[in-house]
Each structure stands twice: as structure tokens, then as C-alpha cells.
Amino acid sequence: MTDPVQRRLLALLEGQTEVLGLISARAGDAGITFDDVLSRIAALAESSIESALCAIEILDPENQELVRVIGPTLPAAYMDAVVKGYEGDGGGALRNEWGTPVRAPTLAEGGKDASNRRLAQALSHGFQAYCSLPVRGRSGSPIGALALHFREPHACDPVTERIVADLARLVGFAAEQIYWAKAMRSADLRFAALAQNIPGVVYQRTVKPDGQIRYTYISDGAKDLFGVAPEEILTDPNALFDCHGAQYRETFRDRLLTASR
């Protein structure tokens, strides 16, 4: 039988696997929202760390605006205060606090320190302990924070520290993957709009060393030029070859391979 620490870590691993599945589903537009992913991570933190209430804050990497503040079990008044505190100074002070871990096992001793307004906010809403870790992007710069709140004084043990660190990395991975997928979809839409307005056909073709040909993109101009729908060509490149007359078709593949080389 596993000991309590092993059970906590096994449960964390199972939860992380579930979150990765949600991230994958979200990237594929399966009806999963970014808030769904972050809420599941917050719930995982709370189930892994006794008496913890979790908040997750995320910046948009492009404009550095606060775009996500998730705290499903935290009081609404406190979450409103977090957002207003961020908006009050353009996010500068709070964003600076994201850069380093914060550990306050007893807020009454330091929570009124004006240099850390988050601790002051937490104390004013009845919390007695607080800790947070930066959420970092691929470049290593902070893009948010994962914060734990406690109603009683609470010092995080090494296992809890490990769990929080793992979850902060998971949040960073989720943000990077979801924003990357969003950027790719936006780029695809821009490219498709451009391709529709270019005369002729825009395509992307791959040719393997054995001569196998595959189209990964071909614009709607294929209908006018070849009389074949792009979907048919993407599914079966022979649809493009077969649309030509027999004499032309005899050398078309060889000439296409030569051009590709």
C-alpha cells in the first residue's frame, strides 16, 4: 500500500494527465475553453493541498493585459479586488510581484506591508496564509501566477512545494499551447483570406524521397484551374493528376518531381 505522500503524488499525476487531455481537446476546438483548463488545474491544486483555495492569473503574451483570473472557490469580492487592484495601476505592481515566489505562512505578520498589495488584499479578506509561484512562458519570463490562500496560518512542506511548482509549470504549458493554437488559427485565417485573392492556385506540397507526393494545402483556385475540389486533392493527389488528358498526364508526375527537387 502506498503511503500518504505517494498517494498525493499519484493523484497529482492522474490529474495532470487529465489536464493535458483538456489542453489537447482545447487546441483542437473541442468545445473546451481556456477557463475550463485553468479551473481544472485550480481544482487539482485544491484537492492536492489540504485547505488551499487556488487562484490563477494569466497575461496575454502579446499585449501584456490581464486576460484570465480564475478562482472558482474564492470569494467573489476578493477576486473582484484582485482584478481592480491590477487595473488600478495598469498591472505594474502586481506583475512585478509575479516574478518571484511569495511565501507568507502567517499573513498577520507581513500582510499589511504596502510593498506587496496582494498580501494586503488577502489579509483584508480574511486569509491568514498565502503563497504563490510565477507562471513562466517558454522564454522564462513571468506570464502569470498560481496563488494559494489559507484561512489559517500554513507553512508549505516540501511535498506541497513540489506540487505547487509542478502545477505552475502545467499552467505555463497550458497557456503557451492554447495561445499558440490561437495564433496558428489566426494565421491560417489570414493566409486563407490572402490565398482567395491571389490569381491562380496557392498550394503547399510535400515530396518524399521515394517520390510520394502529398498536398497539405491547396486554395479554392484549384476548382477553376483544374476542375477538381481542393478537398479531393488533399485526400488523394491522384485527383489532380487524373484531371489532365492522357498525353499530358504521362509526363506530369515526372515534371512535377523535377520541379520539386
Coordinates of C-alpha atoms in Angstrom, one line a residue:
M1 CA 0.0 0.0 0.0
T2 CA 1.3 3.4 -0.9
D3 CA 2.0 6.0 1.9
P4 CA 0.1 9.3 2.1
V5 CA 2.8 11.2 0.2
Q6 CA 2.8 8.6 -2.7
R7 CA -1.0 8.8 -2.8
R8 CA -0.9 12.6 -3.1
L9 CA 1.7 12.4 -5.9
L10 CA -0.1 9.7 -7.8
A11 CA -3.4 11.7 -7.6
L12 CA -1.5 14.7 -8.9
L13 CA -0.1 12.7 -11.8
E14 CA -3.5 11.4 -12.7
G15 CA -4.9 15.0 -12.5
Q16 CA -2.1 16.3 -14.7
T17 CA -2.8 13.7 -17.3
E18 CA -6.4 14.7 -17.4
V19 CA -5.4 18.4 -17.8
L20 CA -3.1 17.5 -20.7
G21 CA -6.1 15.8 -22.3
L22 CA -8.2 19.0 -21.9
I23 CA -5.3 21.1 -23.4
S24 CA -5.2 18.8 -26.4
A25 CA -9.0 19.0 -26.8
R26 CA -8.9 22.8 -26.4
A27 CA -6.2 23.1 -29.1
G28 CA -8.5 21.1 -31.4
D29 CA -11.5 23.3 -30.7
A30 CA -13.5 20.5 -29.0
G31 CA -15.7 22.9 -27.0
I32 CA -13.1 23.2 -24.2
T33 CA -12.4 26.8 -23.1
F34 CA -9.2 28.2 -21.5
D35 CA -11.2 28.8 -18.4
D36 CA -12.1 25.1 -18.3
V37 CA -8.5 24.2 -18.3
L38 CA -7.4 26.7 -15.7
S39 CA -10.4 25.8 -13.5
R40 CA -9.4 22.1 -13.6
I41 CA -5.8 23.0 -12.6
A42 CA -7.2 25.1 -9.7
A43 CA -9.4 22.2 -8.6
L44 CA -6.4 19.9 -8.8
A45 CA -4.4 22.2 -6.6
E46 CA -7.1 22.3 -4.0
S47 CA -7.6 18.5 -4.0
S48 CA -3.8 18.0 -3.7
I49 CA -3.1 20.6 -1.0
E50 CA -5.3 20.5 2.2
S51 CA -7.4 23.6 2.9
A52 CA -5.9 25.5 0.0
L53 CA -8.0 27.9 -2.2
C54 CA -6.4 28.5 -5.6
A55 CA -6.3 31.5 -7.9
I56 CA -4.6 31.6 -11.3
E57 CA -3.9 34.8 -13.2
I58 CA -2.6 34.9 -16.8
L59 CA -1.4 37.7 -19.1
D60 CA -2.0 37.8 -22.8
P61 CA 1.6 37.4 -24.1
E62 CA 1.1 39.9 -26.9
N63 CA -0.4 42.9 -25.2
Q64 CA 0.5 42.1 -21.6
E65 CA -3.1 42.6 -20.5
L66 CA -4.6 40.5 -17.7
V67 CA -6.9 38.2 -19.6
R68 CA -7.6 35.4 -17.1
V69 CA -8.3 35.5 -13.4
I70 CA -9.6 32.1 -12.2
G71 CA -10.5 31.4 -8.6
P72 CA -13.6 29.1 -8.6
T73 CA -13.8 28.6 -4.8
L74 CA -12.5 32.0 -3.7
P75 CA -15.0 34.7 -2.6
A76 CA -16.2 36.9 -5.5
A77 CA -15.4 40.1 -3.5
Y78 CA -11.8 39.0 -3.2
M79 CA -11.5 38.1 -6.9
D80 CA -13.0 41.5 -7.8
A81 CA -10.4 43.2 -5.6
V82 CA -7.7 41.3 -7.4
V83 CA -8.9 42.5 -10.8
K84 CA -9.4 46.1 -9.6
G85 CA -6.0 46.1 -8.0
Y86 CA -4.5 45.1 -11.2
E87 CA -6.4 47.6 -13.2
G88 CA -5.7 50.4 -10.7
D89 CA -2.0 50.8 -11.7
G90 CA -2.1 49.1 -15.1
G91 CA -0.9 45.9 -13.6
G92 CA 2.7 47.2 -13.0
A93 CA 3.0 46.4 -9.3
L94 CA 1.2 43.1 -9.4
R95 CA 3.1 42.0 -12.5
N96 CA 6.4 42.8 -10.7
E97 CA 5.3 40.6 -7.8
W98 CA 4.8 37.7 -10.2
G99 CA 8.5 37.5 -10.9
T100 CA 9.5 35.8 -7.6
P101 CA 7.8 33.3 -5.3
V102 CA 5.9 34.7 -2.4
R103 CA 5.6 32.7 0.9
A104 CA 3.6 34.2 3.8
P105 CA 2.8 31.4 6.3
T106 CA 1.3 34.0 8.7
L107 CA -0.2 37.0 6.9
A108 CA -0.8 38.9 10.1
E109 CA 2.9 39.4 10.4
G110 CA 3.5 40.9 7.0
G111 CA 0.3 41.1 5.1
K112 CA -0.2 44.8 5.7
D113 CA 3.1 45.6 4.0
A114 CA 2.2 48.0 1.3
S115 CA 5.0 46.8 -0.9
N116 CA 3.0 43.7 -1.6
R117 CA -0.6 44.7 -2.1
R118 CA -1.6 41.1 -2.9
L119 CA -0.8 40.1 0.7
A120 CA -2.7 43.1 2.0
Q121 CA -5.7 42.1 -0.2
A122 CA -5.6 38.6 1.1
L123 CA -5.4 39.6 4.7
S124 CA -8.3 42.1 4.3
H125 CA -10.5 39.3 3.1
G126 CA -9.8 37.0 6.0
F127 CA -7.0 34.9 4.7
Q128 CA -4.2 34.0 7.2
A129 CA -1.6 32.5 4.9
Y130 CA -0.6 32.9 1.2
C131 CA 1.9 31.6 -1.2
S132 CA 2.4 32.0 -4.9
L133 CA 4.7 30.9 -7.7
P134 CA 5.3 32.6 -11.0
V135 CA 3.8 31.0 -14.1
R136 CA 6.5 31.3 -16.8
G137 CA 6.3 31.1 -20.5
R138 CA 8.7 29.4 -22.9
S139 CA 11.1 32.3 -22.7
G140 CA 11.3 32.1 -18.9
S141 CA 9.6 35.4 -18.3
P142 CA 6.5 35.5 -16.0
I143 CA 3.2 35.4 -17.7
G144 CA 1.1 35.0 -14.6
A145 CA 0.9 33.4 -11.2
L146 CA -0.6 30.5 -9.3
A147 CA -1.6 31.5 -5.8
L148 CA -2.8 29.5 -2.8
H149 CA -4.8 31.0 0.0
F150 CA -5.4 29.6 3.5
R151 CA -7.9 30.5 6.2
E152 CA -5.4 29.5 8.9
P153 CA -1.6 30.0 9.2
H154 CA 0.0 27.5 6.9
A155 CA 3.6 26.7 6.1
C156 CA 4.1 24.6 2.9
D157 CA 6.0 21.4 3.4
P158 CA 8.5 20.1 0.7
V159 CA 5.8 17.9 -0.9
T160 CA 3.4 20.9 -1.2
E161 CA 6.2 23.0 -2.6
R162 CA 6.8 20.3 -5.3
I163 CA 3.1 20.1 -6.1
V164 CA 2.8 23.9 -6.5
A165 CA 5.9 24.0 -8.7
D166 CA 4.5 21.2 -10.9
L167 CA 1.1 22.9 -11.2
A168 CA 2.7 26.3 -12.0
R169 CA 4.6 24.7 -14.9
L170 CA 1.4 23.0 -16.0
V171 CA -0.4 26.4 -16.2
G172 CA 2.5 27.8 -18.2
F173 CA 2.4 24.9 -20.6
A174 CA -1.4 25.3 -21.0
A175 CA -1.1 29.0 -21.7
E176 CA 1.6 28.5 -24.2
Q177 CA -0.2 25.7 -26.0
I178 CA -3.6 27.5 -26.1
Y179 CA -2.2 30.8 -27.2
W180 CA 0.0 29.1 -29.8
A181 CA -3.0 27.3 -31.2
K182 CA -5.0 30.6 -31.2
A183 CA -2.1 32.3 -33.1
M184 CA -1.9 29.4 -35.6
R185 CA -5.7 29.6 -36.3
S186 CA -5.4 33.3 -36.8
A187 CA -2.5 32.9 -39.1
D188 CA -4.4 30.2 -41.1
L189 CA -7.4 32.5 -41.5
R190 CA -5.2 35.4 -42.7
F191 CA -3.4 33.1 -45.1
A192 CA -6.6 31.6 -46.4
A193 CA -8.1 35.1 -47.0
L194 CA -4.9 36.1 -48.9
A195 CA -4.9 33.0 -51.0
Q196 CA -8.5 33.6 -52.0
N197 CA -7.5 36.9 -53.6
I198 CA -4.4 35.7 -55.5
P199 CA -5.0 34.7 -59.1
G200 CA -4.2 31.1 -59.9
V201 CA -3.6 28.4 -57.2
V202 CA -1.7 28.7 -53.9
Y203 CA -0.6 25.3 -52.6
Q204 CA 1.8 23.6 -50.3
R205 CA 3.2 20.3 -51.5
T206 CA 5.5 17.7 -49.8
V207 CA 7.5 15.2 -51.8
K208 CA 9.1 12.2 -50.0
P209 CA 12.5 10.7 -51.1
D210 CA 10.6 7.8 -52.7
G211 CA 8.7 10.2 -54.9
Q212 CA 5.4 10.1 -53.0
I213 CA 3.5 13.4 -53.4
R214 CA 1.1 14.9 -50.9
Y215 CA -0.6 18.3 -50.8
T216 CA -1.0 19.8 -47.3
Y217 CA -2.8 22.9 -48.6
I218 CA -4.3 24.0 -51.9
S219 CA -6.6 27.0 -52.5
D220 CA -10.0 27.1 -54.0
G221 CA -8.5 28.3 -57.3
A222 CA -7.9 24.6 -58.0
K223 CA -11.6 24.4 -58.9
D224 CA -11.3 26.9 -61.6
L225 CA -7.9 25.8 -63.0
F226 CA -8.2 22.0 -62.7
G227 CA -11.9 21.5 -62.2
V228 CA -11.2 19.5 -59.0
A229 CA -12.2 20.5 -55.5
P230 CA -9.3 21.2 -53.1
E231 CA -10.6 18.6 -50.6
E232 CA -10.3 15.8 -53.3
I233 CA -6.7 16.8 -53.9
L234 CA -5.8 16.9 -50.2
T235 CA -7.3 13.4 -49.8
D236 CA -5.8 11.9 -53.0
P237 CA -3.2 13.7 -55.1
N238 CA -4.1 11.5 -58.0
A239 CA -7.2 13.5 -58.3
L240 CA -5.0 16.3 -59.6
F241 CA -3.1 14.1 -61.9
D242 CA -6.2 12.4 -63.3
C243 CA -7.8 15.6 -64.3
H244 CA -5.4 16.1 -67.2
G245 CA -5.5 14.4 -70.6
A246 CA -3.7 11.1 -71.1
Q247 CA -0.8 12.6 -73.1
Y248 CA -0.2 15.4 -70.6
R249 CA -0.7 13.0 -67.6
E250 CA 2.1 10.7 -68.8
T251 CA 4.9 13.2 -68.0
F252 CA 3.1 15.4 -65.5
R253 CA 4.3 13.5 -62.4
D254 CA 7.9 13.4 -63.6
R255 CA 7.9 17.1 -64.4
L256 CA 6.3 17.9 -61.0
L257 CA 9.0 15.9 -59.2
T258 CA 11.7 17.6 -61.2
A259 CA 10.3 21.0 -60.2
S260 CA 10.0 20.0 -56.6
R261 CA 13.7 19.0 -56.5

